[in-house]
Amino acid sequence: MYSLRGAEAPLFHGAACGGSDEGGYFGAKAPVFFIFYAALKRRSSTVLPAAGQTEAGISGLKPGFFYSLRGAEAPLFQGAACGGPDEGGHFGAKAPVFCTLYAALKRRSSMALPAACQILYVLSCANLPAMADVISSASIHEKHFLSDKVSQFTESVIREMTRRAMLYGAVNLAQGFPDFSAPAEIKAAARAAIDGDVNQYAITWGAKNLRNAIARQMGVWQGIAVDPEKEITVCCGSTEAMISTLLAVCNAGDEVVIFEPFYENYGPDSVLSGARPRFVKLRPPASENGEWTFDEKELRAAFDKHTKAIILNTPNNPTGKVFTRAELELIRDLCIEFDVLAITDEIYEHILYDGTEHISMASLEGMRERTVTINGMSKTYSVTGWRVGWAVAPEKITNAIRKVHDFLTVGAPAPLQEAGAAALGLPAEYYAKLAEGYRVRRDHLMPALESAGFKCFRPRGAYYVMTDISGFGFEDDVEFTKYLVKEIGVAAVPGSSFYRDARDGARQVRFAFCKKLETLDAAAEKLGKLRAR
Ligand code: GLN
């Protein structure tokens, strides 16, 4: 099956060779397979016979042979199931076998190629009656209970690394949550709310006190006027605000532009909302004090008539990039030109270094009516477990977000929303101290990482530092972080969790520094062992 290669592909004219998003899953070994796939997908079911002939041309099959297996027989190719609507939908009811093969290849990835290719081989050699025997001897009537969407992503690697840190008793610099106390005033406000019997549901889209405080705060910090009655939805963390927003605005076939590396939730969020992510690279700084940048042409190329939204996270996780006004204006111009929404995750709004300034996209001229601004209490007030976040959007979009949110979670914790209202009233010094505290931590951890052999990319905001691990000679980031947590005793996040193609992050590892100085010291001491390796 591997005998056809690049130059021969044009034989299957028009089919081309599958984009990197198709080919990437199968590796260089399976050009024939994804030529089939591309042929079927691009020509869609009306031209299936033509694609069938293409197959026949390769394998000597009769056209139509591939269509002989149907729904219930698909589980024969176990685990592969029948392809989700995005796979099967393109081929219509006629081609379950084809999409089964595709699913098998895609899900098992190239390691399982031999098995999937054997299936293809069986199909191409066997005659129909023999195939029927194979089918009847297998357990073909087992039901497939799981959602096809869910099979397209894994559990969060960030959260998995926290579990590993606990398993090995390692210092956890993986998941971004503080190990120090939240401000006493807001804990007191939460206690007071519980003592005052704020125990029942708040208004589904958020307690009035909190919405008023959010509106006031957006006015003070960003000069954005917000109607707390019509434009705010309080959710269970900004995580829920993001997925509720995407579910509220995306239709199948929509595309969402995402800068890469990206906070890992955005990938599954896109899948769950039926949108197709289009990634645009942020490139690491060339010099020690440089910035992560993107290519204007590459960004423009990601926008087209299918683009529904761009997800923008500034200050950025994992890179620490703080988007400049000029960059935001460039994105703004594309949003307006292509009639696209900006969905901005501004959860690190107050965590800024080196004189950088946070600019909300909604404050830019022309963007207020096409921006959903997402934020929350977690990072600003060191309460990641309280799960209080929000989405601010124009009324029509807010109405849609509120519907999704209502049926997903009904509401965020009521007493903690009251504490949120108190938190948002903290004076400006609180935020200055917060940022300064993180600057000290950043400047504490970075030298320790550098002297252990990491190359660091200096963050300008948020509380992570991305590093380059090329100096250590490990196979990849995953091997490295496994070693680091088990043998050295420090948990970090493998860079590949922030990229669509794992190879792009294979030389990067992220450390969180939202920890007490003594925790960072403990990590530094352990990292010292790396040098001796
Ligand atoms: N934002 C945090 C991180 O990147 C984690 C958030 C979460 O786990 N929900 O580590």
Coordinates of C-alpha atoms and ligand atoms in Angstrom, one line a residue:
M1 CA 0.0 0.0 0.0
Y2 CA 2.9 2.3 0.4
S3 CA 4.1 2.0 -3.2
L4 CA 2.7 5.3 -4.5
R5 CA 4.6 8.4 -3.4
G6 CA 4.5 12.1 -3.8
A7 CA 5.3 12.5 -7.5
E8 CA 2.8 9.8 -8.5
A9 CA 0.0 11.3 -6.7
P10 CA -1.2 13.6 -9.5
L11 CA -2.3 10.4 -11.2
F12 CA -5.4 10.7 -9.1
H13 CA -5.9 14.0 -10.6
G14 CA -7.8 16.7 -8.7
A15 CA -7.7 14.7 -5.6
A16 CA -4.4 16.2 -4.7
C17 CA -2.6 14.8 -1.7
G18 CA -4.6 15.8 1.3
G19 CA -3.6 18.9 3.3
S20 CA -1.3 18.6 6.2
D21 CA -4.3 18.3 8.4
E22 CA -5.2 15.1 6.7
G23 CA -1.9 13.7 5.9
G24 CA -0.3 14.5 9.2
Y25 CA -2.2 11.8 11.0
F26 CA -0.9 9.0 8.8
G27 CA 2.7 10.0 8.4
A28 CA 4.6 9.6 5.2
K29 CA 3.7 6.0 4.9
A30 CA 0.1 6.2 3.7
P31 CA -0.1 8.4 0.7
V32 CA -2.4 6.1 -1.1
F33 CA -4.9 6.1 1.7
F34 CA -5.2 9.8 2.0
I35 CA -5.4 10.2 -1.7
F36 CA -8.6 8.0 -1.4
Y37 CA -9.7 10.2 1.5
A38 CA -9.1 13.4 -0.3
A39 CA -10.8 12.2 -3.4
L40 CA -13.9 11.1 -1.5
K41 CA -14.0 14.1 0.7
R42 CA -13.5 16.8 -1.9
R43 CA -15.7 15.4 -4.5
S44 CA -18.3 14.5 -1.9
S45 CA -20.9 11.7 -2.4
T46 CA -22.2 12.8 -5.7
V47 CA -19.0 11.7 -7.3
L48 CA -18.4 8.7 -5.2
P49 CA -18.5 6.4 -8.2
A50 CA -15.6 8.3 -9.7
A51 CA -13.6 8.0 -6.5
G52 CA -14.5 4.3 -6.5
Q53 CA -13.0 4.0 -9.9
T54 CA -9.9 5.6 -8.6
E55 CA -9.7 2.9 -6.0
A56 CA -10.3 0.3 -8.7
G57 CA -7.5 1.7 -10.6
I58 CA -5.2 1.0 -7.8
S59 CA -6.3 -2.2 -6.4
G60 CA -8.1 -3.9 -9.2
L61 CA -11.3 -3.7 -7.3
K62 CA -14.7 -3.5 -8.9
P63 CA -16.0 0.0 -8.4
G64 CA -18.7 -0.2 -5.7
F65 CA -16.9 -2.9 -3.7
F66 CA -16.0 -0.4 -1.0
Y67 CA -19.6 0.3 -0.4
S68 CA -20.6 -3.2 0.5
L69 CA -20.2 -3.0 4.2
R70 CA -22.7 -1.0 6.2
G71 CA -23.3 0.5 9.6
A72 CA -23.7 -2.5 11.8
E73 CA -20.7 -4.2 10.3
A74 CA -18.4 -1.3 10.9
P75 CA -17.4 -2.4 14.4
L76 CA -15.5 -5.2 12.8
F77 CA -12.7 -2.7 12.5
Q78 CA -12.8 -2.5 16.3
G79 CA -12.4 0.6 18.2
A80 CA -12.5 2.5 15.0
A81 CA -16.3 2.9 15.0
C82 CA -17.9 4.7 12.1
G83 CA -16.3 8.1 11.9
G84 CA -18.0 11.2 13.2
P85 CA -20.3 13.3 11.2
D86 CA -17.2 15.3 10.0
E87 CA -15.8 12.1 8.6
G88 CA -18.8 10.1 7.6
G89 CA -20.9 13.1 6.6
H90 CA -18.8 13.8 3.6
F91 CA -19.3 10.4 2.2
G92 CA -22.9 9.8 2.7
A93 CA -24.4 6.5 3.8
K94 CA -22.7 4.7 1.0
A95 CA -19.2 4.7 2.4
P96 CA -19.1 3.4 6.0
V97 CA -16.2 1.2 5.2
F98 CA -14.2 4.0 3.9
C99 CA -14.8 6.2 6.9
T100 CA -14.2 3.4 9.2
L101 CA -10.8 3.0 7.7
Y102 CA -10.2 6.6 8.0
A103 CA -11.2 6.6 11.6
A104 CA -9.0 3.6 12.3
L105 CA -6.0 5.3 10.8
K106 CA -6.8 8.6 12.4
R107 CA -7.4 7.4 15.9
R108 CA -4.7 4.8 16.1
S109 CA -2.2 7.1 14.4
S110 CA 0.7 5.9 12.4
M111 CA 1.7 3.3 14.9
A112 CA -1.3 1.3 14.0
L113 CA -1.0 1.8 10.3
P114 CA 0.0 -1.8 9.6
A115 CA -3.3 -3.0 11.1
A116 CA -5.4 -0.6 9.3
C117 CA -3.5 -1.2 6.1
Q118 CA -4.1 -4.9 6.4
I119 CA -7.8 -4.2 6.5
L120 CA -7.5 -2.2 3.4
Y121 CA -5.5 -5.0 1.9
V122 CA -8.1 -7.6 2.9
L123 CA -10.7 -5.4 1.2
S124 CA -8.8 -5.0 -1.9
C125 CA -7.9 -8.7 -2.3
A126 CA -10.9 -10.6 -0.9
N127 CA -14.0 -11.3 -2.8
L128 CA -17.3 -10.5 -1.3
P129 CA -18.3 -13.9 0.0
A130 CA -15.0 -14.3 1.8
M131 CA -15.5 -10.9 3.3
A132 CA -18.9 -12.0 4.6
D133 CA -17.2 -14.9 6.5
V134 CA -14.8 -12.6 8.2
I135 CA -17.7 -10.3 9.1
S136 CA -19.9 -13.0 10.6
S137 CA -17.0 -14.4 12.7
A138 CA -16.4 -11.1 14.4
S139 CA -18.4 -9.5 17.1
I140 CA -20.0 -7.1 14.8
H141 CA -23.1 -6.2 16.7
E142 CA -21.5 -4.5 19.6
K143 CA -22.9 -1.0 20.0
H144 CA -20.7 2.0 19.9
F145 CA -21.5 4.0 23.0
L146 CA -19.2 6.9 22.7
S147 CA -19.5 10.3 21.0
D148 CA -17.3 10.7 18.0
K149 CA -16.5 14.2 19.1
V150 CA -15.0 13.0 22.3
S151 CA -12.7 10.6 20.5
Q152 CA -11.0 13.5 18.8
F153 CA -9.2 14.8 21.9
T154 CA -7.5 13.6 25.0
E155 CA -8.0 14.6 28.6
S156 CA -6.1 17.7 29.6
V157 CA -2.4 17.1 29.8
I158 CA -2.0 20.1 32.1
R159 CA -4.4 18.5 34.7
E160 CA -2.8 15.1 34.1
M161 CA 0.6 16.5 35.1
T162 CA -0.9 17.7 38.4
R163 CA -2.0 14.1 39.1
R164 CA 1.5 12.9 38.3
A165 CA 3.0 15.5 40.6
M166 CA 0.9 14.1 43.4
L167 CA 1.8 10.5 42.5
Y168 CA 5.5 11.2 42.7
G169 CA 5.4 13.8 45.4
A170 CA 7.0 16.3 42.9
V171 CA 6.9 20.1 43.1
N172 CA 4.0 21.1 40.9
L173 CA 5.0 23.8 38.4
A174 CA 2.6 22.3 35.8
Q175 CA -1.0 23.4 36.3
G176 CA -1.4 27.2 36.7
F177 CA -2.9 27.6 40.2
P178 CA -1.4 29.5 43.1
D179 CA -0.2 27.6 46.2
F180 CA -0.6 30.7 48.4
S181 CA -3.6 32.2 50.1
A182 CA -6.3 34.3 48.4
P183 CA -6.8 37.8 49.8
A184 CA -8.3 37.8 53.3
E185 CA -11.0 40.3 52.3
I186 CA -12.6 38.1 49.7
K187 CA -12.5 35.0 51.8
A188 CA -14.3 37.0 54.5
A189 CA -16.8 38.1 51.9
A190 CA -17.4 34.4 50.9
R191 CA -17.9 33.4 54.5
A192 CA -20.3 36.3 55.0
A193 CA -22.4 35.3 52.0
I194 CA -22.7 31.7 53.3
D195 CA -23.5 32.9 56.8
G196 CA -26.1 35.2 55.3
D197 CA -27.7 32.2 53.6
V198 CA -26.8 33.0 50.1
N199 CA -27.3 29.3 49.4
Q200 CA -29.7 29.1 46.5
Y201 CA -29.3 29.7 42.8
A202 CA -28.3 33.1 41.8
I203 CA -30.0 34.5 38.6
T204 CA -28.8 32.1 36.0
W205 CA -26.7 34.7 34.1
G206 CA -25.1 36.0 37.3
A207 CA -25.8 37.7 40.6
K208 CA -26.7 41.3 40.1
N209 CA -24.0 42.6 42.5
L210 CA -21.3 40.8 40.6
R211 CA -22.6 41.9 37.2
N212 CA -22.7 45.5 38.4
A213 CA -19.1 45.1 39.6
I214 CA -17.9 43.6 36.3
A215 CA -19.5 46.4 34.4
R216 CA -18.0 49.0 36.7
Q217 CA -14.6 47.4 36.4
M218 CA -14.6 47.2 32.6
G219 CA -15.4 50.9 32.6
V220 CA -12.6 51.8 34.9
W221 CA -9.9 49.6 33.5
Q222 CA -10.6 49.6 29.8
G223 CA -13.1 52.4 29.2
I224 CA -15.7 50.0 27.9
A225 CA -19.3 50.8 28.8
V226 CA -21.2 47.6 29.6
D227 CA -24.9 47.1 30.4
P228 CA -24.9 44.6 33.3
E229 CA -28.5 43.6 32.6
K230 CA -28.0 42.7 29.0
E231 CA -24.4 42.1 28.2
I232 CA -22.9 39.9 30.9
T233 CA -23.1 36.2 31.6
V234 CA -21.5 34.8 34.7
C235 CA -20.3 31.2 34.2
C236 CA -18.5 28.4 36.1
G237 CA -15.1 29.8 35.4
S238 CA -13.8 31.4 32.2
T239 CA -13.5 27.8 30.9
E240 CA -17.3 27.5 30.8
A241 CA -17.6 31.1 29.5
M242 CA -15.4 30.1 26.5
I243 CA -17.2 26.8 25.7
S244 CA -20.6 28.4 26.2
T245 CA -19.6 31.2 23.8
L246 CA -18.3 28.8 21.1
L247 CA -21.4 26.7 21.4
A248 CA -23.5 29.8 21.2
V249 CA -21.9 31.2 18.0
C250 CA -20.5 28.3 16.0
N251 CA -22.2 26.1 13.3
A252 CA -20.8 23.1 11.6
G253 CA -18.5 24.2 8.9
D254 CA -17.5 27.4 10.7
E255 CA -13.8 28.0 11.2
V256 CA -12.1 29.5 14.3
V257 CA -8.7 31.1 14.1
I258 CA -6.4 30.3 17.0
F259 CA -2.8 31.4 17.6
E260 CA -0.5 28.5 18.3
P261 CA 0.8 27.6 20.8
F262 CA -2.6 27.8 22.5
Y263 CA -4.1 27.1 25.9
E264 CA -5.1 23.5 25.4
N265 CA -8.8 24.0 26.1
Y266 CA -9.4 25.8 22.8
G267 CA -8.8 22.7 20.7
P268 CA -11.5 20.5 22.4
D269 CA -13.7 23.6 22.7
S270 CA -13.7 24.0 18.9
V271 CA -14.4 20.3 18.3
L272 CA -17.3 20.3 20.8
S273 CA -18.8 23.4 19.1
G274 CA -18.5 21.8 15.7
A275 CA -16.0 24.4 14.4
R276 CA -12.8 23.7 12.6
P277 CA -9.7 25.4 14.2
R278 CA -7.3 27.2 11.9
F279 CA -4.0 27.6 13.6
V280 CA -1.6 30.5 13.1
K281 CA 1.9 30.2 14.5
L282 CA 3.4 32.5 17.2
R283 CA 7.1 32.2 16.7
P284 CA 9.5 32.2 19.7
P285 CA 11.7 35.3 20.2
A286 CA 14.9 35.1 18.3
S287 CA 16.9 36.9 21.0
E288 CA 16.8 36.5 24.8
N289 CA 14.8 39.7 25.3
G290 CA 12.7 39.5 22.1
E291 CA 8.9 38.9 21.7
W292 CA 6.8 36.1 20.3
T293 CA 5.6 37.3 16.9
F294 CA 3.3 36.2 14.1
D295 CA 3.4 36.6 10.4
E296 CA 0.8 39.0 9.1
K297 CA 0.4 37.1 5.8
E298 CA -0.1 33.8 7.6
L299 CA -2.7 35.4 9.8
R300 CA -4.5 36.9 6.8
A301 CA -4.4 33.5 5.0
A302 CA -6.3 31.9 7.9
F303 CA -9.3 34.2 7.3
D304 CA -11.9 33.4 4.7
K305 CA -15.6 33.3 4.2
H306 CA -15.9 30.4 6.7
T307 CA -14.2 32.2 9.5
K308 CA -16.6 32.8 12.4
A309 CA -14.2 33.9 15.1
I310 CA -10.7 34.4 16.3
I311 CA -9.8 33.3 19.8
L312 CA -7.3 35.7 21.3
N313 CA -5.6 35.1 24.7
T314 CA -3.7 38.1 25.9
P315 CA -1.7 38.2 28.1
N316 CA -1.0 34.8 26.6
N317 CA -0.8 31.3 28.1
P318 CA 1.6 29.6 27.5
T319 CA 4.0 32.1 25.9
G320 CA 3.5 35.2 28.2
K321 CA 3.1 37.3 25.1
V322 CA 1.1 40.6 25.6
F323 CA -0.4 41.6 22.3
T324 CA 0.5 45.2 21.4
R325 CA -2.0 47.8 20.2
A326 CA -0.5 47.6 16.7
E327 CA -1.0 43.8 16.6
L328 CA -4.6 44.1 18.0
E329 CA -5.4 46.7 15.3
L330 CA -4.2 44.4 12.6
I331 CA -6.4 41.6 14.0
R332 CA -9.2 44.1 14.3
D333 CA -8.9 45.1 10.6
L334 CA -9.1 41.4 9.6
C335 CA -12.2 40.9 11.8
I336 CA -13.9 43.8 10.2
E337 CA -12.9 42.9 6.7
F338 CA -14.0 39.3 7.0
D339 CA -17.0 40.0 9.4
V340 CA -15.5 37.9 12.2
L341 CA -16.0 37.8 15.9
A342 CA -13.1 38.2 18.4
I343 CA -13.4 36.0 21.4
T344 CA -10.8 37.2 23.9
D345 CA -9.6 35.4 26.9
E346 CA -8.3 38.1 29.2
I347 CA -7.9 36.1 32.4
Y348 CA -4.4 37.3 33.0
E349 CA -5.3 40.9 32.5
H350 CA -3.6 42.2 35.6
I351 CA -0.5 40.0 35.5
L352 CA 1.9 42.2 33.5
Y353 CA 5.6 42.9 33.5
D354 CA 8.3 45.1 32.1
G355 CA 5.9 48.0 31.5
T356 CA 3.5 46.2 29.2
E357 CA -0.1 47.3 28.9
H358 CA -3.2 45.1 28.6
I359 CA -5.5 46.3 25.9
S360 CA -9.0 44.8 25.6
M361 CA -10.0 44.1 22.0
A362 CA -13.5 45.4 22.8
S363 CA -12.0 48.9 23.5
L364 CA -10.8 49.2 19.9
E365 CA -12.9 51.2 17.5
G366 CA -15.2 49.0 15.6
M367 CA -14.8 46.0 17.9
R368 CA -17.2 46.5 20.7
E369 CA -20.1 45.0 18.7
R370 CA -18.0 42.0 17.5
T371 CA -16.1 41.0 20.6
V372 CA -16.8 38.6 23.4
T373 CA -14.6 39.4 26.4
I374 CA -13.9 36.5 28.7
N375 CA -12.5 36.9 32.2
G376 CA -12.9 35.6 35.7
M377 CA -11.8 35.6 39.3
S378 CA -9.4 32.7 39.2
K379 CA -6.1 34.3 38.3
T380 CA -6.6 37.8 39.5
Y381 CA -7.8 36.8 43.0
S382 CA -6.0 33.4 43.3
V383 CA -9.2 31.4 43.6
T384 CA -9.0 28.9 40.7
G385 CA -11.2 26.5 42.5
W386 CA -14.1 28.9 43.0
R387 CA -15.1 28.6 39.4
V388 CA -16.4 32.1 38.8
G389 CA -15.8 33.6 35.3
W390 CA -17.8 35.6 32.8
A391 CA -18.4 36.5 29.2
V392 CA -19.2 40.1 28.2
A393 CA -20.8 40.5 24.7
P394 CA -23.3 42.6 22.8
E395 CA -26.9 41.8 23.8
K396 CA -27.8 39.5 20.9
I397 CA -24.7 37.3 21.4
T398 CA -25.2 37.5 25.2
N399 CA -28.7 36.1 24.8
A400 CA -27.3 33.1 22.9
I401 CA -24.5 32.6 25.5
R402 CA -27.0 32.8 28.3
K403 CA -29.2 30.1 26.7
V404 CA -26.2 27.7 26.4
H405 CA -25.0 28.5 29.9
D406 CA -28.4 28.0 31.5
F407 CA -28.8 24.5 30.2
L408 CA -25.1 23.6 30.8
T409 CA -24.7 24.6 34.4
V410 CA -27.6 26.9 35.5
G411 CA -25.2 29.1 37.4
A412 CA -21.9 29.7 39.1
P413 CA -21.7 29.2 42.9
A414 CA -24.0 31.9 44.4
P415 CA -22.0 32.8 47.6
L416 CA -18.8 33.0 45.7
Q417 CA -20.4 35.4 43.2
E418 CA -21.1 37.7 46.1
A419 CA -17.5 37.4 47.1
G420 CA -16.6 38.2 43.5
A421 CA -18.5 41.5 43.8
A422 CA -16.4 42.4 46.8
A423 CA -13.2 41.3 45.1
L424 CA -13.8 43.5 42.1
G425 CA -14.0 46.5 44.5
L426 CA -10.4 46.0 45.7
P427 CA -8.3 49.2 45.3
A428 CA -5.8 49.7 42.5
E429 CA -2.9 48.9 44.8
Y430 CA -4.1 45.3 45.0
Y431 CA -3.5 44.8 41.3
A432 CA -0.2 46.6 41.3
K433 CA 1.0 44.3 44.2
L434 CA -0.3 41.2 42.4
A435 CA 1.7 42.0 39.3
E436 CA 4.8 42.9 41.3
G437 CA 4.6 39.6 43.3
Y438 CA 4.5 37.7 40.1
R439 CA 7.4 39.6 38.6
V440 CA 9.5 38.7 41.6
R441 CA 8.5 35.0 41.2
R442 CA 9.3 35.1 37.5
D443 CA 12.7 36.6 38.2
H444 CA 13.3 34.0 40.8
L445 CA 12.5 31.0 38.7
M446 CA 14.1 32.0 35.4
P447 CA 17.7 32.0 36.6
A448 CA 17.2 28.7 38.2
L449 CA 15.8 27.2 35.0
E450 CA 18.7 28.8 33.0
S451 CA 21.4 27.5 35.2
A452 CA 19.8 24.0 35.0
G453 CA 20.2 24.2 31.2
F454 CA 16.9 25.5 29.9
K455 CA 16.6 28.3 27.4
C456 CA 13.9 30.6 28.7
F457 CA 11.5 32.8 26.7
R458 CA 10.9 35.8 29.0
P459 CA 7.2 36.3 29.6
R460 CA 5.7 39.8 29.5
G461 CA 2.5 38.7 31.2
A462 CA 0.6 35.8 32.7
Y463 CA 2.5 33.4 35.0
Y464 CA 4.2 30.8 32.9
V465 CA 7.6 30.6 31.3
M466 CA 8.0 28.6 28.1
T467 CA 11.5 27.0 27.7
D468 CA 13.5 25.3 25.1
I469 CA 14.8 21.9 26.1
S470 CA 17.1 21.2 23.2
G471 CA 20.1 21.2 25.4
F472 CA 19.1 18.1 27.3
G473 CA 19.2 15.6 24.5
F474 CA 15.9 14.0 25.2
E475 CA 13.7 12.3 22.5
D476 CA 10.9 14.8 23.0
D477 CA 9.1 17.0 25.5
V478 CA 6.9 14.2 26.8
E479 CA 9.8 11.9 27.5
F480 CA 11.5 14.9 29.2
T481 CA 8.6 15.9 31.4
K482 CA 8.0 12.2 32.4
Y483 CA 11.7 12.1 33.5
L484 CA 11.5 15.4 35.2
V485 CA 8.5 14.6 37.3
K486 CA 9.6 11.1 38.3
E487 CA 13.4 11.3 38.6
I488 CA 14.0 15.0 39.3
G489 CA 10.8 15.7 41.2
V490 CA 9.4 18.7 39.3
A491 CA 6.2 18.7 37.3
A492 CA 6.0 20.8 34.1
V493 CA 3.8 20.7 31.0
P494 CA 5.1 19.2 27.8
G495 CA 5.1 21.8 25.0
S496 CA 3.2 19.6 22.6
S497 CA 0.0 20.0 24.6
F498 CA -0.1 23.6 23.2
Y499 CA 0.2 22.6 19.6
R500 CA -1.9 20.8 17.2
D501 CA 1.0 18.8 15.8
A502 CA 3.0 17.4 18.7
R503 CA 6.2 17.8 16.7
D504 CA 5.9 21.6 16.9
G505 CA 6.2 21.5 20.7
A506 CA 8.7 18.6 21.0
R507 CA 11.4 21.0 22.1
Q508 CA 9.4 23.1 24.5
V509 CA 8.3 22.7 28.1
R510 CA 6.1 25.2 30.2
F511 CA 6.7 26.0 33.9
A512 CA 4.1 27.9 36.0
F513 CA 5.5 30.2 38.6
C514 CA 2.3 31.1 40.5
K515 CA 3.9 29.6 43.6
K516 CA 5.4 30.6 46.9
L517 CA 9.1 31.6 46.7
E518 CA 9.9 28.6 48.9
T519 CA 8.1 26.3 46.4
L520 CA 10.2 27.8 43.6
D521 CA 13.3 27.3 45.7
A522 CA 12.4 23.7 46.2
A523 CA 12.0 23.3 42.5
A524 CA 15.3 25.1 41.8
E525 CA 17.1 22.8 44.1
K526 CA 15.7 19.7 42.4
L527 CA 16.4 21.1 38.9
G528 CA 20.0 21.4 40.0
K529 CA 20.2 17.6 39.6
L530 CA 19.6 18.0 35.9
R531 CA 23.0 19.6 35.4
A532 CA 24.7 16.6 36.9
R533 CA 23.1 14.2 34.5
Ligands
GLN1 N1 -4.9 27.9 33.0 C1 -4.2 26.9 33.8 C2 -3.0 26.4 33.1 O1 -2.8 26.6 31.9 C3 -5.1 25.7 34.1 C4 -6.5 26.0 34.1 C5 -7.2 24.7 34.3 O2 -6.6 23.7 34.6 N2 -8.5 24.8 34.3 O3 -2.3 25.6 33.7

